[in-house]
């Protein structure tokens, strides 16, 4: 085959491939009308307006807990990290007080997630290790690196519904639990006021 014939065959082949790609990729028929404001996308599509993600505990409620726990810790001379997580263990609000390290922020999140995962205070989980080590070790195995099962984490319930957890870390066993208790007491009082 001569160079000229080879070049011509290559050009024809390239044009055929391009034509096939255009026929496959470009839709046929008239273009769809542009969406008008307020139109809904088809099922499974993104809605036209802002997207709201439902949370089990509001930021306002989480801030009540954190603020009260921080005030309690400050009054007692401590400076822990206080965190509130939702029912999936995702952080809703957290304060790391001046004078504490980022490690305690990670500890607080681990305690709160542990309280949510096992639906009981982390102090109770730690105390029950001797009687039921399988529960403790199973949680550590399944949630490796996510939970910390030592005192200072407490689940939050609305009736029988788990809605999140709160934890304090960096104030020691005698400081973390009272800070969390103060946060929960303020939250319960806040919720009573909201229901009126």
PDB file of N, CA, C and O in Angstrom, residues 66-97:
ATOM      1  N   UNK A  66     -23.064  22.065  75.590  1.00  0.00           N
ATOM      2  CA  UNK A  66     -21.647  22.425  75.602  1.00  0.00           C
ATOM      3  C   UNK A  66     -21.398  23.623  76.505  1.00  0.00           C
ATOM      4  O   UNK A  66     -20.472  23.614  77.328  1.00  0.00           O
ATOM      5  N   UNK A  67     -22.221  24.661  76.386  1.00  0.00           N
ATOM      6  CA  UNK A  67     -22.012  25.870  77.185  1.00  0.00           C
ATOM      7  C   UNK A  67     -22.133  25.593  78.681  1.00  0.00           C
ATOM      8  O   UNK A  67     -21.327  26.081  79.478  1.00  0.00           O
ATOM      9  N   UNK A  68     -23.118  24.795  79.070  1.00  0.00           N
ATOM     10  CA  UNK A  68     -23.292  24.480  80.493  1.00  0.00           C
ATOM     11  C   UNK A  68     -22.152  23.605  81.005  1.00  0.00           C
ATOM     12  O   UNK A  68     -21.655  23.799  82.124  1.00  0.00           O
ATOM     13  N   UNK A  69     -21.715  22.652  80.199  1.00  0.00           N
ATOM     14  CA  UNK A  69     -20.603  21.781  80.612  1.00  0.00           C
ATOM     15  C   UNK A  69     -19.303  22.576  80.729  1.00  0.00           C
ATOM     16  O   UNK A  69     -18.523  22.381  81.670  1.00  0.00           O
ATOM     17  N   UNK A  70     -19.066  23.487  79.799  1.00  0.00           N
ATOM     18  CA  UNK A  70     -17.872  24.340  79.855  1.00  0.00           C
ATOM     19  C   UNK A  70     -17.917  25.222  81.101  1.00  0.00           C
ATOM     20  O   UNK A  70     -16.907  25.380  81.808  1.00  0.00           O
ATOM     21  N   UNK A  71     -19.078  25.796  81.391  1.00  0.00           N
ATOM     22  CA  UNK A  71     -19.205  26.650  82.583  1.00  0.00           C
ATOM     23  C   UNK A  71     -18.919  25.844  83.850  1.00  0.00           C
ATOM     24  O   UNK A  71     -18.235  26.324  84.757  1.00  0.00           O
ATOM     25  N   UNK A  72     -19.428  24.615  83.914  1.00  0.00           N
ATOM     26  CA  UNK A  72     -19.179  23.761  85.073  1.00  0.00           C
ATOM     27  C   UNK A  72     -17.695  23.458  85.216  1.00  0.00           C
ATOM     28  O   UNK A  72     -17.131  23.544  86.306  1.00  0.00           O
ATOM     29  N   UNK A  73     -17.058  23.089  84.114  1.00  0.00           N
ATOM     30  CA  UNK A  73     -15.631  22.765  84.151  1.00  0.00           C
ATOM     31  C   UNK A  73     -14.793  23.981  84.526  1.00  0.00           C
ATOM     32  O   UNK A  73     -13.855  23.882  85.322  1.00  0.00           O
ATOM     33  N   UNK A  74     -15.135  25.119  83.958  1.00  0.00           N
ATOM     34  CA  UNK A  74     -14.393  26.351  84.255  1.00  0.00           C
ATOM     35  C   UNK A  74     -14.513  26.699  85.741  1.00  0.00           C
ATOM     36  O   UNK A  74     -13.526  27.056  86.391  1.00  0.00           O
ATOM     37  N   UNK A  75     -15.717  26.572  86.293  1.00  0.00           N
ATOM     38  CA  UNK A  75     -15.931  26.873  87.712  1.00  0.00           C
ATOM     39  C   UNK A  75     -15.136  25.930  88.613  1.00  0.00           C
ATOM     40  O   UNK A  75     -14.713  26.316  89.703  1.00  0.00           O
ATOM     41  N   UNK A  76     -14.911  24.706  88.143  1.00  0.00           N
ATOM     42  CA  UNK A  76     -14.168  23.718  88.934  1.00  0.00           C
ATOM     43  C   UNK A  76     -12.661  23.764  88.646  1.00  0.00           C
ATOM     44  O   UNK A  76     -11.907  22.959  89.188  1.00  0.00           O
ATOM     45  N   UNK A  77     -12.249  24.687  87.774  1.00  0.00           N
ATOM     46  CA  UNK A  77     -10.828  24.848  87.482  1.00  0.00           C
ATOM     47  C   UNK A  77     -10.287  23.923  86.413  1.00  0.00           C
ATOM     48  O   UNK A  77      -9.076  23.759  86.285  1.00  0.00           O
ATOM     49  N   UNK A  78     -11.155  23.338  85.631  1.00  0.00           N
ATOM     50  CA  UNK A  78     -10.708  22.434  84.568  1.00  0.00           C
ATOM     51  C   UNK A  78     -10.771  23.084  83.206  1.00  0.00           C
ATOM     52  O   UNK A  78     -11.328  24.170  83.037  1.00  0.00           O
ATOM     53  N   UNK A  79     -10.198  22.424  82.226  1.00  0.00           N
ATOM     54  CA  UNK A  79     -10.255  22.913  80.849  1.00  0.00           C
ATOM     55  C   UNK A  79     -10.292  21.741  79.867  1.00  0.00           C
ATOM     56  O   UNK A  79      -9.373  21.525  79.076  1.00  0.00           O
ATOM     57  N   UNK A  80     -11.387  20.975  79.919  1.00  0.00           N
ATOM     58  CA  UNK A  80     -11.514  19.826  79.015  1.00  0.00           C
ATOM     59  C   UNK A  80     -12.051  20.224  77.642  1.00  0.00           C
ATOM     60  O   UNK A  80     -12.316  21.396  77.376  1.00  0.00           O
ATOM     61  N   UNK A  81     -12.222  19.231  76.819  1.00  0.00           N
ATOM     62  CA  UNK A  81     -12.965  19.359  75.569  1.00  0.00           C
ATOM     63  C   UNK A  81     -14.335  18.756  75.809  1.00  0.00           C
ATOM     64  O   UNK A  81     -14.461  17.683  76.387  1.00  0.00           O
ATOM     65  N   UNK A  82     -15.367  19.466  75.367  1.00  0.00           N
ATOM     66  CA  UNK A  82     -16.747  19.000  75.484  1.00  0.00           C
ATOM     67  C   UNK A  82     -17.278  18.824  74.063  1.00  0.00           C
ATOM     68  O   UNK A  82     -17.094  19.699  73.220  1.00  0.00           O
ATOM     69  N   UNK A  83     -17.957  17.700  73.805  1.00  0.00           N
ATOM     70  CA  UNK A  83     -18.496  17.443  72.474  1.00  0.00           C
ATOM     71  C   UNK A  83     -19.897  16.859  72.570  1.00  0.00           C
ATOM     72  O   UNK A  83     -20.216  16.142  73.525  1.00  0.00           O
ATOM     73  N   UNK A  84     -20.730  17.201  71.586  1.00  0.00           N
ATOM     74  CA  UNK A  84     -22.055  16.600  71.424  1.00  0.00           C
ATOM     75  C   UNK A  84     -22.084  15.999  70.023  1.00  0.00           C
ATOM     76  O   UNK A  84     -21.722  16.662  69.044  1.00  0.00           O
ATOM     77  N   UNK A  85     -22.514  14.719  69.949  1.00  0.00           N
ATOM     78  CA  UNK A  85     -22.660  14.039  68.661  1.00  0.00           C
ATOM     79  C   UNK A  85     -24.123  13.669  68.457  1.00  0.00           C
ATOM     80  O   UNK A  85     -24.894  13.591  69.412  1.00  0.00           O
ATOM     81  N   UNK A  86     -24.500  13.433  67.197  1.00  0.00           N
ATOM     82  CA  UNK A  86     -25.870  13.011  66.905  1.00  0.00           C
ATOM     83  C   UNK A  86     -25.993  11.495  67.039  1.00  0.00           C
ATOM     84  O   UNK A  86     -25.062  10.829  67.494  1.00  0.00           O
ATOM     85  N   UNK A  87     -27.127  10.955  66.627  1.00  0.00           N
ATOM     86  CA  UNK A  87     -27.382   9.524  66.793  1.00  0.00           C
ATOM     87  C   UNK A  87     -26.518   8.643  65.894  1.00  0.00           C
ATOM     88  O   UNK A  87     -26.488   7.426  66.058  1.00  0.00           O
ATOM     89  N   UNK A  88     -25.783   9.231  64.973  1.00  0.00           N
ATOM     90  CA  UNK A  88     -24.851   8.480  64.126  1.00  0.00           C
ATOM     91  C   UNK A  88     -23.406   8.657  64.586  1.00  0.00           C
ATOM     92  O   UNK A  88     -22.495   8.105  63.970  1.00  0.00           O
ATOM     93  N   UNK A  89     -23.204   9.458  65.633  1.00  0.00           N
ATOM     94  CA  UNK A  89     -21.859   9.712  66.124  1.00  0.00           C
ATOM     95  C   UNK A  89     -21.152  10.851  65.423  1.00  0.00           C
ATOM     96  O   UNK A  89     -19.960  11.059  65.628  1.00  0.00           O
ATOM     97  N   UNK A  90     -21.877  11.620  64.606  1.00  0.00           N
ATOM     98  CA  UNK A  90     -21.286  12.766  63.926  1.00  0.00           C
ATOM     99  C   UNK A  90     -21.305  13.977  64.855  1.00  0.00           C
ATOM    100  O   UNK A  90     -22.308  14.239  65.534  1.00  0.00           O
ATOM    101  N   UNK A  91     -20.228  14.740  64.862  1.00  0.00           N
ATOM    102  CA  UNK A  91     -20.112  15.886  65.754  1.00  0.00           C
ATOM    103  C   UNK A  91     -21.118  16.967  65.355  1.00  0.00           C
ATOM    104  O   UNK A  91     -21.191  17.365  64.192  1.00  0.00           O
ATOM    105  N   UNK A  92     -21.885  17.438  66.348  1.00  0.00           N
ATOM    106  CA  UNK A  92     -22.819  18.544  66.155  1.00  0.00           C
ATOM    107  C   UNK A  92     -22.176  19.837  66.668  1.00  0.00           C
ATOM    108  O   UNK A  92     -22.236  20.873  66.030  1.00  0.00           O
ATOM    109  N   UNK A  93     -21.534  19.755  67.840  1.00  0.00           N
ATOM    110  CA  UNK A  93     -20.855  20.925  68.404  1.00  0.00           C
ATOM    111  C   UNK A  93     -19.750  20.454  69.344  1.00  0.00           C
ATOM    112  O   UNK A  93     -19.890  19.437  70.017  1.00  0.00           O
ATOM    113  N   UNK A  94     -18.662  21.233  69.403  1.00  0.00           N
ATOM    114  CA  UNK A  94     -17.546  20.878  70.267  1.00  0.00           C
ATOM    115  C   UNK A  94     -16.793  22.141  70.654  1.00  0.00           C
ATOM    116  O   UNK A  94     -16.601  23.036  69.844  1.00  0.00           O
ATOM    117  N   UNK A  95     -16.374  22.201  71.920  1.00  0.00           N
ATOM    118  CA  UNK A  95     -15.487  23.262  72.407  1.00  0.00           C
ATOM    119  C   UNK A  95     -14.260  22.619  73.024  1.00  0.00           C
ATOM    120  O   UNK A  95     -14.378  21.745  73.884  1.00  0.00           O
ATOM    121  N   UNK A  96     -13.107  23.051  72.575  1.00  0.00           N
ATOM    122  CA  UNK A  96     -11.846  22.622  73.184  1.00  0.00           C
ATOM    123  C   UNK A  96     -11.347  23.837  73.956  1.00  0.00           C
ATOM    124  O   UNK A  96     -10.929  24.831  73.374  1.00  0.00           O
ATOM    125  N   UNK A  97     -11.431  23.744  75.270  1.00  0.00           N
ATOM    126  CA  UNK A  97     -11.098  24.883  76.112  1.00  0.00           C
ATOM    127  C   UNK A  97      -9.602  25.198  76.030  1.00  0.00           C
ATOM    128  O   UNK A  97      -8.776  24.322  75.784  1.00  0.00           O
TER     129      UNK A  97
END
